Amino acid sequence: MRMDRITSPEFESTAANGPLVILPIGATESHGIHLPLGTDTFQAEYVAGEIEKRMNNVIVAPTLPYGNHSSLKNVPGTVNVSFDALRSFMSDVLISLASHGIKRMLIITGHAGTSHMAAVTEACRDVVSRKDVKIMFVSDYIIAAECEEFRFEGDGHGGIIETSRMLDIGPAIVKKERPSGKFADSSGIILKDASSCIPDGIVGDTSKADAELGEKINNYIVGELIRRINEVLS
Amino acid sequence: MRMDRITSPEFESTAANGPLVILPIGATESHGIHLPLGTDTFQAEYVAGEIEKRMNNVIVAPTLPYGNHSSLKNVPGTVNVSFDALRSFMSDVLISLASHGIKRMLIITGHAGTSHMAAVTEACRDVVSRKDVKIMFVSDYIIAAECEEFRFEGDGHGGIIETSRMLDIGPAIVKKERPSGKFADSSGIILKDASSCIPDGIVGDTSKADAELGEKINNYIVGELIRRINEVLS
Amino acid sequence: MRMDRITSPEFESTAANGPLVILPIGATESHGIHLPLGTDTFQAEYVAGEIEKRMNNVIVAPTLPYGNHSSLKNVPGTVNVSFDALRSFMSDVLISLASHGIKRMLIITGHAGTSHMAAVTEACRDVVSRKDVKIMFVSDYIIAAECEEFRFEGDGHGGIIETSRMLDIGPAIVKKERPSGKFADSSGIILKDASSCIPDGIVGDTSKADAELGEKINNYIVGELIRRINEVLS
Amino acid sequence: MRMDRITSPEFESTAANGPLVILPIGATESHGIHLPLGTDTFQAEYVAGEIEKRMNNVIVAPTLPYGNHSSLKNVPGTVNVSFDALRSFMSDVLISLASHGIKRMLIITGHAGTSHMAAVTEACRDVVSRKDVKIMFVSDYIIAAECEEFRFEGDGHGGIIETSRMLDIGPAIVKKERPSGKFADSSGIILKDASSCIPDGIVGDTSKADAELGEKINNYIVGELIRRINEVLS
Amino acid sequence: MRMDRITSPEFESTAANGPLVILPIGATESHGIHLPLGTDTFQAEYVAGEIEKRMNNVIVAPTLPYGNHSSLKNVPGTVNVSFDALRSFMSDVLISLASHGIKRMLIITGHAGTSHMAAVTEACRDVVSRKDVKIMFVSDYIIAAECEEFRFEGDGHGGIIETSRMLDIGPAIVKKERPSGKFADSSGIILKDASSCIPDGIVGDTSKADAELGEKINNYIVGELIRRINEVLS
Amino acid sequence: MRMDRITSPEFESTAANGPLVILPIGATESHGIHLPLGTDTFQAEYVAGEIEKRMNNVIVAPTLPYGNHSSLKNVPGTVNVSFDALRSFMSDVLISLASHGIKRMLIITGHAGTSHMAAVTEACRDVVSRKDVKIMFVSDYIIAAECEEFRFEGDGHGGIIETSRMLDIGPAIVKKERPSGKFADSSGIILKDASSCIPDGIVGDTSKADAELGEKINNYIVGELIRRINEVLS
């Protein structure tokens, strides 16, 4: 059930059944020469959509397509929302959902930058301290990256995992190029322009990416999340 | 050109050509028993999409699907973002686009609540005071409602204009019912729960709505905006 | 009863009788070559004073003589208070009055700019959500301008209505000149300096203004407000 | 010259002559059983008016009639504005005046509470750090209280100085009673309700107050301020 | 008992006995050519330590070594924290202590600038309005300066009192020089760089300072505070 | 060189030599039944002190002894500062140091909570965007924990690394008990009281801790930081 496609009375009667509301957070961020700016959005929406297909009593709320960025905020096409604005916006959205009786929420963020995650986490903490609601906040990217099976040496932003997943989700918007790049650690230096940490625009060797792997990763993420929902969010 | 479907280098080269970036602002708001919660989102996105089809050098940025609501914020399904959070979020998005060299922006908001409009207007003012950028901010609803041809007595939120437009844009998500409702003026009283101003959930007699009228209105809005863009935003 | 002229014990005993507190909001804003900067202040205070004369159990609180301005903020003599400062200041004043047991308040603003109105409205909403108090917020200008009898083609800021009213309220501070001006619509463009929307400094043909008309308008506003107070604020 | 009574062009031509703008800050605060709530407002306005009469090239801006209160904020009739709202409001007003070319400002506050003074001081500091403007910020009450001649043992809020001054400025709004009260020091304890520090509502023995003394004090304040203006603000 | 040296269970059992928590606020501020930047820190910590030695049931919390500065903020070595940051930080620390059951707190600030004091006072007011806790907030410097015995003509920042106290507390970090300086009053002018008010870097004739006097002053402060604690904070 | 022990002129002349300023951030946080609340403070100060001993041209600024806590904020003795207050406070301190000509700063935080780190990181980003200064921000704990040699299975807060280090730094304030505990992952659930993630108060088997190991870890951290300073911060 897509929240934007149902009416107010439909929402009201569904809300009375204790549904899980999934809120995808995407991003508009440079993902190299081969992946689209909306990569994080497409991934989070895909995962949300699959969970909705496979489970009952799920409402997918409209995607927030902008996030907070550090490393790549100055790279063309990245739209950066400040820590405070993202935190406040998310806090308001969640409080509003809770005020309508929603008790279970799953927030899936495609983008997994540290400050971005911290901003949304702070928003969630604010909400659980004010409302009687259970919130799970995860990054689909981190779920994949933490899985032993998908730990590719030196893989990261726009790398093997992300490229493979996009080849599964939306091959038509993945370009032919398969770039390769390395993360350049700053040793703790806070950089004015942190794009120097990702000098090649992406991190990882995307020549190793393919749609089959992407499908496997996407399925793993969806399965893992369904497992967690059943375990701690139902 | 959809911003989320292009790569960073594609955005960069397009941005160098002085494109118009259109940013649709939708809403997740009760629209009566017959229209979906995402009505404002679908309308703003439709208008943005049509302009993109009919003009050159246009980038459509991802839609912000949540806004600020007063009257209907407590009605099931409305997701309300506070004045400050909406203003800050919009300000950040626009500043970010401007920092990538975008000089012309058109913001189309489906929702036209007074505070919502004021919040986005304040954000735009902040941006034009800090960046060398031209911003047009309009509500597609207001453009239609101000047109002599579409002034239906007592029509408003979720009424003839909105129902007709949705019958043109997405008939599959419009329910069969054709409710009727009146606006109840509060004489300046600031209400704790302003939903009493829209006691029937909508304003207008939707039995008079039809797809043909909707098509006419949608075409009018798109045409009028293209006219304005050519006149003052090119 | 003027709040600033009574003692604390007098206020306390009056407050116990459920009085209406009227708070005038003025402005210090350019009103052309013929009207004083305090035009909005004088008008709001006049209306408040007349209501106080004609009704029982009314306290007039001290006038806030500064507001929020968009179009004319850069024109000499306009004193502009930001949206946030005006909202916070008003919210504090109203909360303070409510904490002393005031249950009925009427805020009359002479200035009627959209952002100014939104800022005060947001403050009122904040107060009614926190305190058990009834607040009516109106602009005397809008009450006049919405009256069929006083709808003069192309009339607006510093025009026929405002000039006539000042000729009734304070003829000694109205200059001899009777300028004429037109509103220049910006088609939704958010202007860095919006004074170009009021290129002549005022809007309307003030040669048509006179004291008799002003008296009629002023009486209409006072009468209309007394009617509304009796109807919904008593 | 009263700013609210002149037109925009008059303000502009006056501003070109390097005038001193005086901004009175009043208060709406309990002043015992004998003095009106607007005591601080009347005193600040009186001093401003006298300086304007006796000096050339002076503009008196409209009075801000609300301030920040600690001790008496819960006593009937006191209208309390928070530290932050007062600071922001004042900062905006002063920045706006400076943006119109005003280079010399004198702010006279009738109320002299520590936090109130700190809030306005912080606003002034903000303004002088951003604009090329000279601001003098004083309390007429403190000027009197620091004068050897007017140091009455145990005199303070609503006491001999204030009562005498009001008997000179507005005898018609001073009641017959002449109360007496003592300040109760809290030894550094931060009180939830600090009105216990002024248990009698005022501080001092007002039976010693009279109009003649008030005139002397008022003259002293005006003279002292003119001296300072000539010395450091011209 | 030093809070940083005890364990969580020790804190818990102590907190159950209704202890007094003393929180020293120091500063990092220029104190002339002879006194160290941490002068205010050392003094506040010394007083806190002595009270802890002489009384039972006292916990000394870690010292906050930075404060808010006006006059000397631009002088080398002064570390300035803004009014708002100091207020928020202090408010959070005190709320946190109160949430652990602490009911009695004594805040001792070495630095006694007006804005600094106002910021901490505002924080304390916020806390007592939200939590059932008794807070005493004092400056050890002001306690000494208000004592008849230690009123040295023209003495102030870095002068006889402060130099003498440091000669008692930490003679090894007091330099040989004994400078002299005067306070230059600004007559109410809000200075962009207020260091001109302390043109010599300090205020007072430090040639009159000695360790014996310092010991007497330090003892007086400690005794006076113990007296107050016994009287109003136990 | 300890900043609080030098005078303003000494700071000024040192600052002219391009020194490295080290700012330790500690915490007041529950560290189980055996370690003191100030564990993070002592560790950060120790590391700062050792670097100062072993390198030239180093100033150690006073330690900020309070931080932001999530998991353990409700456990007795933890003093929690909000994200915003910590960020603002740190930003002000760093800006102030930069305004005195300091170009190289090293911030060492003993506490390494995600939100705490994000708050300080945001502050540093703010500073480097406004001032020409190089800031390295590290957690001594993370440096140790990321070293292959000190990766003890299931070790974390108050565990083998921290206990060993404290046995080296301050054995007198480490209790006899050697508790053991496990981290309980919340699967992404945002907990109202996250102390359930550390149900034993600490994470790791401290029976394996000893002073010799602690010395090795402390030396490693100091050496690693000196290496990084020489490499990227000199």
Coordinates of C-alpha atoms in Angstrom, one line a residue, chain D residues 44-135:
Chain D
A44 CA 11.8 56.4 29.0
E45 CA 9.4 58.3 26.7
Y46 CA 9.6 61.4 28.8
V47 CA 13.4 61.4 28.8
A48 CA 13.5 60.8 25.1
G49 CA 11.0 63.6 24.5
E50 CA 12.9 66.1 26.6
I51 CA 16.2 65.4 24.8
E52 CA 14.4 65.8 21.5
K53 CA 13.1 69.2 22.7
R54 CA 16.4 70.4 23.9
M55 CA 18.7 69.2 21.1
N56 CA 18.7 69.5 17.3
N57 CA 18.8 66.7 14.8
V58 CA 17.0 64.1 16.9
I59 CA 14.5 61.5 15.8
V60 CA 12.5 59.6 18.4
A61 CA 11.6 56.2 17.2
P62 CA 8.5 54.4 18.4
T63 CA 8.7 52.9 21.9
L64 CA 9.0 49.2 22.4
P65 CA 6.6 48.8 25.4
Y66 CA 7.5 45.2 26.5
G67 CA 10.7 43.9 28.1
N68 CA 12.2 40.9 29.9
H69 CA 11.4 40.4 33.6
S70 CA 12.6 38.0 36.2
S71 CA 11.4 39.0 39.7
L72 CA 8.0 40.2 38.9
K73 CA 7.1 38.2 35.8
N74 CA 4.4 36.3 37.7
V75 CA 2.9 39.3 39.3
P76 CA -0.4 40.4 37.7
G77 CA 0.0 42.8 34.8
T78 CA 3.6 42.1 34.0
V79 CA 4.1 41.1 30.4
N80 CA 7.3 39.2 30.0
V81 CA 9.2 38.7 26.8
S82 CA 12.0 36.0 26.8
F83 CA 15.6 36.9 26.7
D84 CA 16.0 35.6 23.1
A85 CA 12.9 37.2 21.7
L86 CA 13.8 40.6 23.1
R87 CA 17.4 40.3 21.9
S88 CA 16.4 39.3 18.3
F89 CA 13.6 41.9 18.1
M90 CA 16.0 44.7 19.2
S91 CA 18.8 43.5 17.0
D92 CA 16.5 43.5 13.9
V93 CA 15.1 47.0 14.7
L94 CA 18.6 48.4 15.1
I95 CA 20.0 46.7 12.0
S96 CA 17.1 48.1 10.1
L97 CA 17.7 51.6 11.3
A98 CA 21.4 51.2 10.5
S99 CA 20.6 50.0 7.0
H100 CA 18.8 53.3 6.4
G101 CA 22.0 55.2 7.2
I102 CA 21.5 56.0 10.8
K103 CA 24.9 56.2 12.5
R104 CA 24.1 57.4 16.0
M105 CA 21.6 55.7 18.3
L106 CA 20.6 56.1 21.9
I107 CA 18.6 53.4 23.5
I108 CA 16.9 54.4 26.8
T109 CA 15.3 51.6 28.8
G110 CA 13.0 52.4 31.6
H111 CA 13.3 48.9 33.0
A112 CA 16.7 48.0 34.3
G113 CA 16.5 44.3 35.2
T114 CA 19.8 42.5 34.8
S115 CA 18.7 40.0 32.2
H116 CA 16.7 42.6 30.3
M117 CA 19.8 44.8 30.2
A118 CA 21.9 41.8 29.1
A119 CA 19.5 41.0 26.3
V120 CA 19.6 44.5 24.8
T121 CA 23.3 44.7 25.3
E122 CA 23.8 41.5 23.4
A123 CA 21.6 42.9 20.6
C124 CA 23.7 46.0 20.5
R125 CA 26.9 44.1 20.4
D126 CA 25.6 42.1 17.5
V127 CA 24.7 45.3 15.6
V128 CA 28.0 47.1 16.2
S129 CA 29.8 44.0 15.0
R130 CA 27.9 44.0 11.8
K131 CA 27.2 47.7 11.0
D132 CA 29.3 50.8 11.2
V133 CA 27.1 52.5 13.9
K134 CA 27.6 54.0 17.3
I135 CA 25.1 52.9 19.9

